[in-house]
Coordinates of C-alpha atoms and ligand atoms in Angstrom, one line a residue:
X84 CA 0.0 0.0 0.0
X85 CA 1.3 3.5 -0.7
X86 CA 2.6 5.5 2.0
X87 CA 0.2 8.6 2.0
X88 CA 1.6 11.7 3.9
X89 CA -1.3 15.0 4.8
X90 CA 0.0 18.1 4.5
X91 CA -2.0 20.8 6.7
X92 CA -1.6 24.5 6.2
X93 CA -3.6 26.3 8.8
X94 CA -4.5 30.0 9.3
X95 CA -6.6 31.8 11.1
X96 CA -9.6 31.0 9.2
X97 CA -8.8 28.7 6.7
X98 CA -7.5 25.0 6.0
X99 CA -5.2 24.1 3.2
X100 CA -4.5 20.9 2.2
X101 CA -2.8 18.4 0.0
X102 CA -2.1 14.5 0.1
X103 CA 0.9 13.3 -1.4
X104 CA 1.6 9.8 -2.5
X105 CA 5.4 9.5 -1.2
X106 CA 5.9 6.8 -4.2
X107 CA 5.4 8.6 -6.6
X108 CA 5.6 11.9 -4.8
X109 CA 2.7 13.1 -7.0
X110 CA -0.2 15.2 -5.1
X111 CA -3.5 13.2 -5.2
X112 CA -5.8 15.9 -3.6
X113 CA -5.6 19.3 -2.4
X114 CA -8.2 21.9 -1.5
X115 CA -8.7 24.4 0.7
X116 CA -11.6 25.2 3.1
X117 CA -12.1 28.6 3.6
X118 CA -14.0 30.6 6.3
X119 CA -13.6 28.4 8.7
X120 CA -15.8 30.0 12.6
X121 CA -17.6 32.8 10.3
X122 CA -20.7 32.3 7.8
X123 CA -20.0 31.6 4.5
X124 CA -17.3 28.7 4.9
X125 CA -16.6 27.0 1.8
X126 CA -14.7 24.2 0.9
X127 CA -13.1 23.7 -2.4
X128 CA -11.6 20.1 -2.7
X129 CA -9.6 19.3 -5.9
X130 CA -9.0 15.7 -6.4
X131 CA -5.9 14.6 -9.1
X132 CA -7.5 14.0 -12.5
X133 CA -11.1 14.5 -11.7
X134 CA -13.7 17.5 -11.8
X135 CA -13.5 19.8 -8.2
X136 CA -15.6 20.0 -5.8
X137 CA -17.1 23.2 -3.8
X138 CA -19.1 22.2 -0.8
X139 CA -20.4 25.1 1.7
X140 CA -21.4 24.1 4.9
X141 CA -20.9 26.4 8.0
X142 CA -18.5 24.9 10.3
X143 CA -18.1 26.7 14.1
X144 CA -13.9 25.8 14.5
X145 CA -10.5 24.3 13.3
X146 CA -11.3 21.0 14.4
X147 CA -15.3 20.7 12.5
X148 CA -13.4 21.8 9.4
X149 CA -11.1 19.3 9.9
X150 CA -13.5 16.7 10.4
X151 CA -14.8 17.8 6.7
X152 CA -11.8 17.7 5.1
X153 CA -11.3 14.6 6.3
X154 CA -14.7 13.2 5.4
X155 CA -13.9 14.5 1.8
X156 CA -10.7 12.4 1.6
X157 CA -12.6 9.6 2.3
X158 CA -16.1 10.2 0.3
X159 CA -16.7 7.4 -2.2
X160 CA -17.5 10.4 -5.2
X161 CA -14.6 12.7 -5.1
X162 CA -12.6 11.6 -2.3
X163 CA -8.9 9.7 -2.6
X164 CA -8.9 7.6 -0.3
X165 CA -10.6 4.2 0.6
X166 CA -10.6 5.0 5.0
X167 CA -8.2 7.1 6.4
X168 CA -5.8 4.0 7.9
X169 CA -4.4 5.2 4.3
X170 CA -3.2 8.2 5.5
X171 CA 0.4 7.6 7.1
X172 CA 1.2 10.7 8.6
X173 CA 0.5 14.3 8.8
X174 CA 3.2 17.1 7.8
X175 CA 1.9 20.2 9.5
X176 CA 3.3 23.8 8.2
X177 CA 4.8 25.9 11.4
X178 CA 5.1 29.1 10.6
X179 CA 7.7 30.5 14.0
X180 CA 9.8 27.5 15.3
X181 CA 12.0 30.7 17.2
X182 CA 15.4 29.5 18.0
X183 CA 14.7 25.9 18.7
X184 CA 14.2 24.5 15.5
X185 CA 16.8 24.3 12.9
X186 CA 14.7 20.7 11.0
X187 CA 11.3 19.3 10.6
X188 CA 10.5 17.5 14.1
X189 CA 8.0 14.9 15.6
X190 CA 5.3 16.5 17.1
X191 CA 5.3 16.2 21.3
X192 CA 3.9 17.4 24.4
X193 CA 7.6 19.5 24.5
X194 CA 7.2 21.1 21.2
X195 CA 3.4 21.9 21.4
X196 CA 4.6 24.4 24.2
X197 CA 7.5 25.7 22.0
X198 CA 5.1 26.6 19.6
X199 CA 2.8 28.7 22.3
X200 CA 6.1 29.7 23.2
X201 CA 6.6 31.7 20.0
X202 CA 2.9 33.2 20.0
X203 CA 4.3 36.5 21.4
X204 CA 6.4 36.7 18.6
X205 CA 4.1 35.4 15.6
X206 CA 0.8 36.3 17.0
X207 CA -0.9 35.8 13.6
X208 CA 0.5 32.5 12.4
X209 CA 1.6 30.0 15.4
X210 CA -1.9 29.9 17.2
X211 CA -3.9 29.0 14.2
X212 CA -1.2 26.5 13.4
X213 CA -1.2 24.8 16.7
X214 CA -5.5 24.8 16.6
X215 CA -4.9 22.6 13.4
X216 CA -1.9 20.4 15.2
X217 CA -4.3 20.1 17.7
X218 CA -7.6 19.6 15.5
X219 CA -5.7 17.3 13.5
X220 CA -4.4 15.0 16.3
X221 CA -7.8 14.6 17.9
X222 CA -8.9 13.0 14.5
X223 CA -6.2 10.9 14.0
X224 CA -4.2 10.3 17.0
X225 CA -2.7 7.2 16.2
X226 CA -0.2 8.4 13.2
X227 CA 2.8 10.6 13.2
X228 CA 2.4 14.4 13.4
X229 CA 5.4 16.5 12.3
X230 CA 6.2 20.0 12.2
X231 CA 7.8 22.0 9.4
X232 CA 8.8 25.1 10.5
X233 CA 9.2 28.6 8.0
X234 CA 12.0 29.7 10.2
X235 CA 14.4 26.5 10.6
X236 CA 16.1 26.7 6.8
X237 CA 17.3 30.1 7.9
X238 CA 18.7 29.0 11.7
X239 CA 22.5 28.1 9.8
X240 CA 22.5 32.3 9.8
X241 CA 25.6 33.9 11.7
X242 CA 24.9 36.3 14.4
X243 CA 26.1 39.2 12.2
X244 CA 23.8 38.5 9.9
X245 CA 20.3 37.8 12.5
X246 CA 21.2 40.5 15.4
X247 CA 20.0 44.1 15.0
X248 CA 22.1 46.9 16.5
X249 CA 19.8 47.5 19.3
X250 CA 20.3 47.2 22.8
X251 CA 21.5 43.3 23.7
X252 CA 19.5 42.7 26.3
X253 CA 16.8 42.5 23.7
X254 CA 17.9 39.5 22.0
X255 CA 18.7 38.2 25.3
X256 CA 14.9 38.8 27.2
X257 CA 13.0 38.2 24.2
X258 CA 15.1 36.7 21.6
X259 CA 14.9 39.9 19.2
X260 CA 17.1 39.0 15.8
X261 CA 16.0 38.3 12.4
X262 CA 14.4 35.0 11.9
X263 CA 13.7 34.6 8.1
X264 CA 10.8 32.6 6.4
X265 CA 9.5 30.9 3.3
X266 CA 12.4 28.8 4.4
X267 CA 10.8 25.5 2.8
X268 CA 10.5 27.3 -0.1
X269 CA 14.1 28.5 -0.1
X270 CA 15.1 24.9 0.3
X271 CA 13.4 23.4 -2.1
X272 CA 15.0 25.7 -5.0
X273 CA 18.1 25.6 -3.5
X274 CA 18.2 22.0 -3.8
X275 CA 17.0 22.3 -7.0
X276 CA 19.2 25.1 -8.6
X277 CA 21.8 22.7 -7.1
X278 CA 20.8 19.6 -9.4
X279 CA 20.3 22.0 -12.1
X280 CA 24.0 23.6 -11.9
X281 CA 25.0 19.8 -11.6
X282 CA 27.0 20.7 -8.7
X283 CA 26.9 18.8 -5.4
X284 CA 24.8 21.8 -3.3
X285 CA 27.7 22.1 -0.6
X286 CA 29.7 23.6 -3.9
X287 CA 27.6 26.1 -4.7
X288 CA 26.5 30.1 -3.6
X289 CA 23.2 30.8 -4.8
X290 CA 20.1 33.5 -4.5
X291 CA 16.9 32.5 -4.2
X292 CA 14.1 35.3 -4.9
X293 CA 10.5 34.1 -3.7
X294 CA 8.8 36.5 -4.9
X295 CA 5.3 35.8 -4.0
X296 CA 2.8 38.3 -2.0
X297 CA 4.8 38.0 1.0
X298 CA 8.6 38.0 -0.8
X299 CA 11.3 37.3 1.0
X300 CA 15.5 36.5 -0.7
X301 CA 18.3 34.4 0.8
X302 CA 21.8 33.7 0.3
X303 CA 22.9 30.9 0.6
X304 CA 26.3 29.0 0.5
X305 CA 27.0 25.5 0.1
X306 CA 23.1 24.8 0.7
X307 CA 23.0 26.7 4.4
X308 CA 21.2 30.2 4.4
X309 CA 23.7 33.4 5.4
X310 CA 21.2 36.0 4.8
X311 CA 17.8 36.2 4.4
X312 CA 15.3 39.4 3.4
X313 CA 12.5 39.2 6.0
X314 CA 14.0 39.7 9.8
X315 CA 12.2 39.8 13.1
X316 CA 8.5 39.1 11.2
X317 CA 7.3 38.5 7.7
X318 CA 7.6 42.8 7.0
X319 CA 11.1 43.3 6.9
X320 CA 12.9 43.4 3.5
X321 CA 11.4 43.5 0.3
X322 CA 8.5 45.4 -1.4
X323 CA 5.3 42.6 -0.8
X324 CA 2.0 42.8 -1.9
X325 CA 0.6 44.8 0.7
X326 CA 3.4 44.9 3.0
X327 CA 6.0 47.4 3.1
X328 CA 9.6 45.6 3.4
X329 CA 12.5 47.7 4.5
X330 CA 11.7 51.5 6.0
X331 CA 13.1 54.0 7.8
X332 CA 11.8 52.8 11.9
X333 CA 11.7 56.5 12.4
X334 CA 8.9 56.9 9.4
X335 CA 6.5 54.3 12.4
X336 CA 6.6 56.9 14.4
X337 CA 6.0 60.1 12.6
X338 CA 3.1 58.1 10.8
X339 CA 1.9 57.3 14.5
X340 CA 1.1 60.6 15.3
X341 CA -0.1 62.0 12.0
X342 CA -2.7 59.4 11.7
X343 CA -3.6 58.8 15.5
X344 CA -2.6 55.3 15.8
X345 CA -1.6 52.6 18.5
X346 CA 0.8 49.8 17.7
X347 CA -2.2 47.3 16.8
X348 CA -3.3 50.1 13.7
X349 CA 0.3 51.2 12.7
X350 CA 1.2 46.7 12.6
X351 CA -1.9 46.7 10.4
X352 CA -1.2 49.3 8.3
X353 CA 2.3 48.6 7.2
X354 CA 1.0 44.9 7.1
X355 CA -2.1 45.0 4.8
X356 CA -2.1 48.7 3.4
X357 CA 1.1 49.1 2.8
X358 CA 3.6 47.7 0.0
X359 CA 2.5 47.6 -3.9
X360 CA -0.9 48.2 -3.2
X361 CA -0.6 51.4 -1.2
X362 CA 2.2 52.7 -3.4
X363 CA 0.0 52.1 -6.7
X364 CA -3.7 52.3 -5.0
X365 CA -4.5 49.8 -8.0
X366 CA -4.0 46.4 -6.2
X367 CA -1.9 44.0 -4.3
X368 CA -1.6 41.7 -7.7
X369 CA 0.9 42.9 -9.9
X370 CA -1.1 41.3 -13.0
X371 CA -2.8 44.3 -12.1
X372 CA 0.3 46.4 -11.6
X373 CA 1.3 45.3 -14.8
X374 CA -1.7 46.1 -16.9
X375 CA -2.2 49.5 -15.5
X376 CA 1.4 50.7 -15.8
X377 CA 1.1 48.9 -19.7
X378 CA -1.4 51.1 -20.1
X379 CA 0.6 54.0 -19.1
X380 CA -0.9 54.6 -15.0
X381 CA 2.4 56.8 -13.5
X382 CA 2.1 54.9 -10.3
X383 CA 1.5 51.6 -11.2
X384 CA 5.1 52.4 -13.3
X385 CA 6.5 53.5 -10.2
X386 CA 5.8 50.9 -8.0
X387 CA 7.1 48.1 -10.0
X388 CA 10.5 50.3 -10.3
X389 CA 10.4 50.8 -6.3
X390 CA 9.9 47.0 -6.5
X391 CA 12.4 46.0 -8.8
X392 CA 15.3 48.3 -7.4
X393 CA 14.7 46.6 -4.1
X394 CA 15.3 43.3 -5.2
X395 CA 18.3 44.5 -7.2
X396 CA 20.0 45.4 -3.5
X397 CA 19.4 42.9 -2.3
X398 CA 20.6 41.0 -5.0
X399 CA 24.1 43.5 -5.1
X400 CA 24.5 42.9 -1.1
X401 CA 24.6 39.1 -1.8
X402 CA 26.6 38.5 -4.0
X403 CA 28.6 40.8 -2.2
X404 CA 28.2 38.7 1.5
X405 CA 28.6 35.3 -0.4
X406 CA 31.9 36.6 -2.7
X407 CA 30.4 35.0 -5.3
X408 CA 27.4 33.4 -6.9
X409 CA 26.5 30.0 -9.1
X410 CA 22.5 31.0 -9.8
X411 CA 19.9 33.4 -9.1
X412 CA 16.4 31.6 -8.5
X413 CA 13.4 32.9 -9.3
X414 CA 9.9 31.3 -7.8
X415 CA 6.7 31.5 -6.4
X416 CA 3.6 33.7 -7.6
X417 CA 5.3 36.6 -9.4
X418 CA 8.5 34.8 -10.0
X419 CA 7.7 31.8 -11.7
X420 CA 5.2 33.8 -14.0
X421 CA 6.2 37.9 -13.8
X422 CA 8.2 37.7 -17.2
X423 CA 8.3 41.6 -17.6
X424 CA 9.7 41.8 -13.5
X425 CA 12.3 39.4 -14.0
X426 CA 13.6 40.8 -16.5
X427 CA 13.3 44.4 -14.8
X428 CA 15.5 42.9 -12.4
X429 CA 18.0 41.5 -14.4
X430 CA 18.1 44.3 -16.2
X431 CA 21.7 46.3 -16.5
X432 CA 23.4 44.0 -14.1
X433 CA 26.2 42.5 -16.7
X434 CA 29.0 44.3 -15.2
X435 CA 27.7 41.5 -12.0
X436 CA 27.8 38.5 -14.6
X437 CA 24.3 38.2 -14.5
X438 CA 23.2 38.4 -18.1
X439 CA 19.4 37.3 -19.1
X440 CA 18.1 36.0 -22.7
X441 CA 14.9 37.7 -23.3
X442 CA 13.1 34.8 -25.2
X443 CA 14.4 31.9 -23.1
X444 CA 12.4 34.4 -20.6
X445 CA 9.2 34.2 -22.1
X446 CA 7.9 31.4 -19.5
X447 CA 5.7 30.6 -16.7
X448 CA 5.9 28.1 -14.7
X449 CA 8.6 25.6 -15.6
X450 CA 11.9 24.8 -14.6
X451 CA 14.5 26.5 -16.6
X452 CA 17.7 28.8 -17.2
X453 CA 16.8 31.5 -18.9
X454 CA 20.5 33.2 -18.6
X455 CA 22.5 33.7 -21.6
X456 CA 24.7 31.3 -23.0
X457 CA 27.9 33.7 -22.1
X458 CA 25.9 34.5 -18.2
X459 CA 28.7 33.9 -15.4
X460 CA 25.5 33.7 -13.3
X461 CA 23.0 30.9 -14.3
X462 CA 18.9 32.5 -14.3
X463 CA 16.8 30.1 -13.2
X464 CA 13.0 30.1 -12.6
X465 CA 12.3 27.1 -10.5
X466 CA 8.3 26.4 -9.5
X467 CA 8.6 26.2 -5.7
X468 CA 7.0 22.9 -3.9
X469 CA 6.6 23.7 -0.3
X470 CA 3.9 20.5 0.1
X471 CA 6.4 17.8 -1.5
X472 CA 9.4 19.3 1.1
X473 CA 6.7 19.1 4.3
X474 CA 6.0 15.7 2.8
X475 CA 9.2 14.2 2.7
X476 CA 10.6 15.4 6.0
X477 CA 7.3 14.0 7.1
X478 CA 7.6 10.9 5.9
X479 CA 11.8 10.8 6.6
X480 CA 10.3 11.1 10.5
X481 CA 7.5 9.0 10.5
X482 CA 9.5 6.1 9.2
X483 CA 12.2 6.7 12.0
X484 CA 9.5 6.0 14.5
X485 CA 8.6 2.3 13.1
Ligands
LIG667 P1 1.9 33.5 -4.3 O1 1.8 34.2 -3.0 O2 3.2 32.7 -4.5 O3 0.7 32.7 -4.6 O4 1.9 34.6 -5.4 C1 0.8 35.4 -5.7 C2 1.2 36.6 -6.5 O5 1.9 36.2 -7.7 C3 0.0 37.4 -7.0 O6 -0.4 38.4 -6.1 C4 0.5 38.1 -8.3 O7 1.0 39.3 -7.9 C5 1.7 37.2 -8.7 N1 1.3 36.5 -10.0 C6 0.7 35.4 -10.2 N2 0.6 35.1 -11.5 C7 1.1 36.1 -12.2 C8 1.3 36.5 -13.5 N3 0.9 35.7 -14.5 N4 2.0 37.7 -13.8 C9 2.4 38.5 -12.8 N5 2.2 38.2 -11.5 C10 1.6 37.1 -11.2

């Protein structure tokens, strides 16, 4: 019988899911249930090769939505599975694993409390993501539950890289330093711009751009991160959707008192107003970014130049920390598909070595160098596969425990 692995994605209202077949390590559902404790829940459920299906039901909490997703995966229509003794084990996404984790771990009593631990310092992400650890363990308690965390592929960082110069005592009473996150997604390029360069990953220096709405970059050398875009929280670094990346701390306070905020509205603000969509009041989506400044909107042309000069210093700052560089990556949302962006960024950075071909750029979504033959930086654009890497380190720790 195959070895089936669940991969849970929870947020504060939603449920995303996928099962992977670790044979073949081929998705054979996914979906996502949306609205989950307010009206209107919805669950879309896409099972491999057949038609989806949308069911709406209202559902009070984490663990009734569970319960439906579960039910689905077993439904003789549209679900996957015959009874759920097919699922093996359940990979669930952690978004703040703090200083503790630097891999995937088996999910105990110990860490459960390392994850409330790290509330205080990822208040939107780590309690929905324990309510679906916990949702998901009272339906099936008697397989493996393991935790991927965003934060552990970025724990190799050295202090010089993760500390800010503030007062020490900060890092030391509440562990103030960058953190870094999409790291699943950072590793599963790297790994992959490693077996494309044909190199053994310890041999390589390589830039990975996940440019999604949250967008984050990392260095890193011989397959461990040095430096990563997004620091204490998710805001730091570059230009997001709605999100502001990198500002002057000063600019918090000045908006503070011009507006009349507290620290809850300001968060919000530079959180969900901010970034592409307050610079270009169009939209957080940069297909709509695109169109407008196509068709000649100022500000839409502004933003994606604010955005595309970030990434390049980011890009300069690397290459300049890892004295070197084999590959720049480009994935997720806007990277695997943003042809005009990427080559915005690549733009007039020869005298660096990185030197794009224009129509080996004209793709979405596949794996593939689009640098010039004569590039002394290989261009890749790499679709990212954050499921199959919570899958496998699943699995890898379930079958330790047999
Ligand atoms: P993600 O967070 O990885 O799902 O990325 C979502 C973002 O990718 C969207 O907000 C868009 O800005 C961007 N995106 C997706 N498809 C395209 C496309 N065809 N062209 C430009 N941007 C895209």
């Amino acid at each position: 019988m195959s070895f089936n692995v669940l991969v849970v994605n929870c947020g504060s209202s939603s449920i995303k899911y996928q099962v992977i077949d670790m044979d073949s390590k081929q998705e054979i559902a996914s979906g996502l249930l949306d609205r989950v404790g307010i009206p209107g829940t919805v669950l879309t459920h896409k099972p491999e090769g057949k038609e989806k299906t949308v069911i709406e039901k209202d559902l009070p909490d984490h663990t009734a939505g569970m319960q439906l997703v579960l039910e689905t995966l077993v439904h003789p229509e549209y679900g996957v599975v015959k009874d759920l003794g097919e699922i093996k084990a359940v990979g669930h996404r952690v978004v703040h694993g703090g200083e503790h984790f630097a891999e995937s771990v088996l999910i105990t009593d110990e860490v459960k409390k390392v994850i409330r631990d790290c509330f205080d310092i990822a208040p939107l992400h780590n309690p929905p993501n324990l309510m679906g650890i916990e949702a998901c363990q009272s339906l099936m308690p008697n397989v493996p539950h393991v935790a991927v965390f965003d934060t552990a592929f970025h724990q190799t960082m050295p202090p010089e890289n993760f500390m800010y110069a503030l007062p020490y005592e900060l890092y030391e009473k509440y562990k103030v330093r960058r953190y870094g996150f999409h790291g699943t997604s950072h590793y599963y390029v790297t790994q992959r711009a490693a077996a494309l360069l044909g190199k053994p990953v310890e041999q390589t220096k390589i830039i990975t751009l996940h440019l999604g709405n949250g967008a984050s970059v990392a260095a890193v050398d011989g397959g461990k991160v040095i430096d990563t875009s997004m620091g204490f929280t998710p805001l730091e670094g570059l230009v997001m959707g709605t999100r502001s990346g990198d500002i002057d701390p000063a600019i918090v306070f000045f908006i503070m008192e011009k507006l009349n905020m507290g620290p809850a509205e300001i968060n919000n603000y530079l959180n969900k107003k901010a970034g592409a969509l307050g610079l270009s009041g169009i939209s957080n989506d940069f297909r709509d970014i695109g169109d407008a400044a196509a068709a000649g909107d100022k500000r839409a042309q502004l933003t994606l130049k604010v955005y595309v000069n970030r990434v390049k210093s980011y890009i300069g700052g690397y290459i300049a920390k890892l004295n070197g560089c084999d590959a720049i990556v480009f994935t997720a949302g806007l990277g695997e598909n943003g042809i005009p962006i990427r080559q915005m960024i690549c733009d007039n950075m020869d005298f660096l070595g990185i030197k794009m071909d224009p129509e080996k750029n004209k793709v979405r979504g596949k794996e593939i160098d689009v640098a010039t033959e004569d590039s002394k930086i290989r261009i890749f654009v790499i679709p990212t596969n954050e499921e199959l890497v919570i899958a496998t380190d699943t699995y890898n720790i379930a079958m330790k425990q047999k």
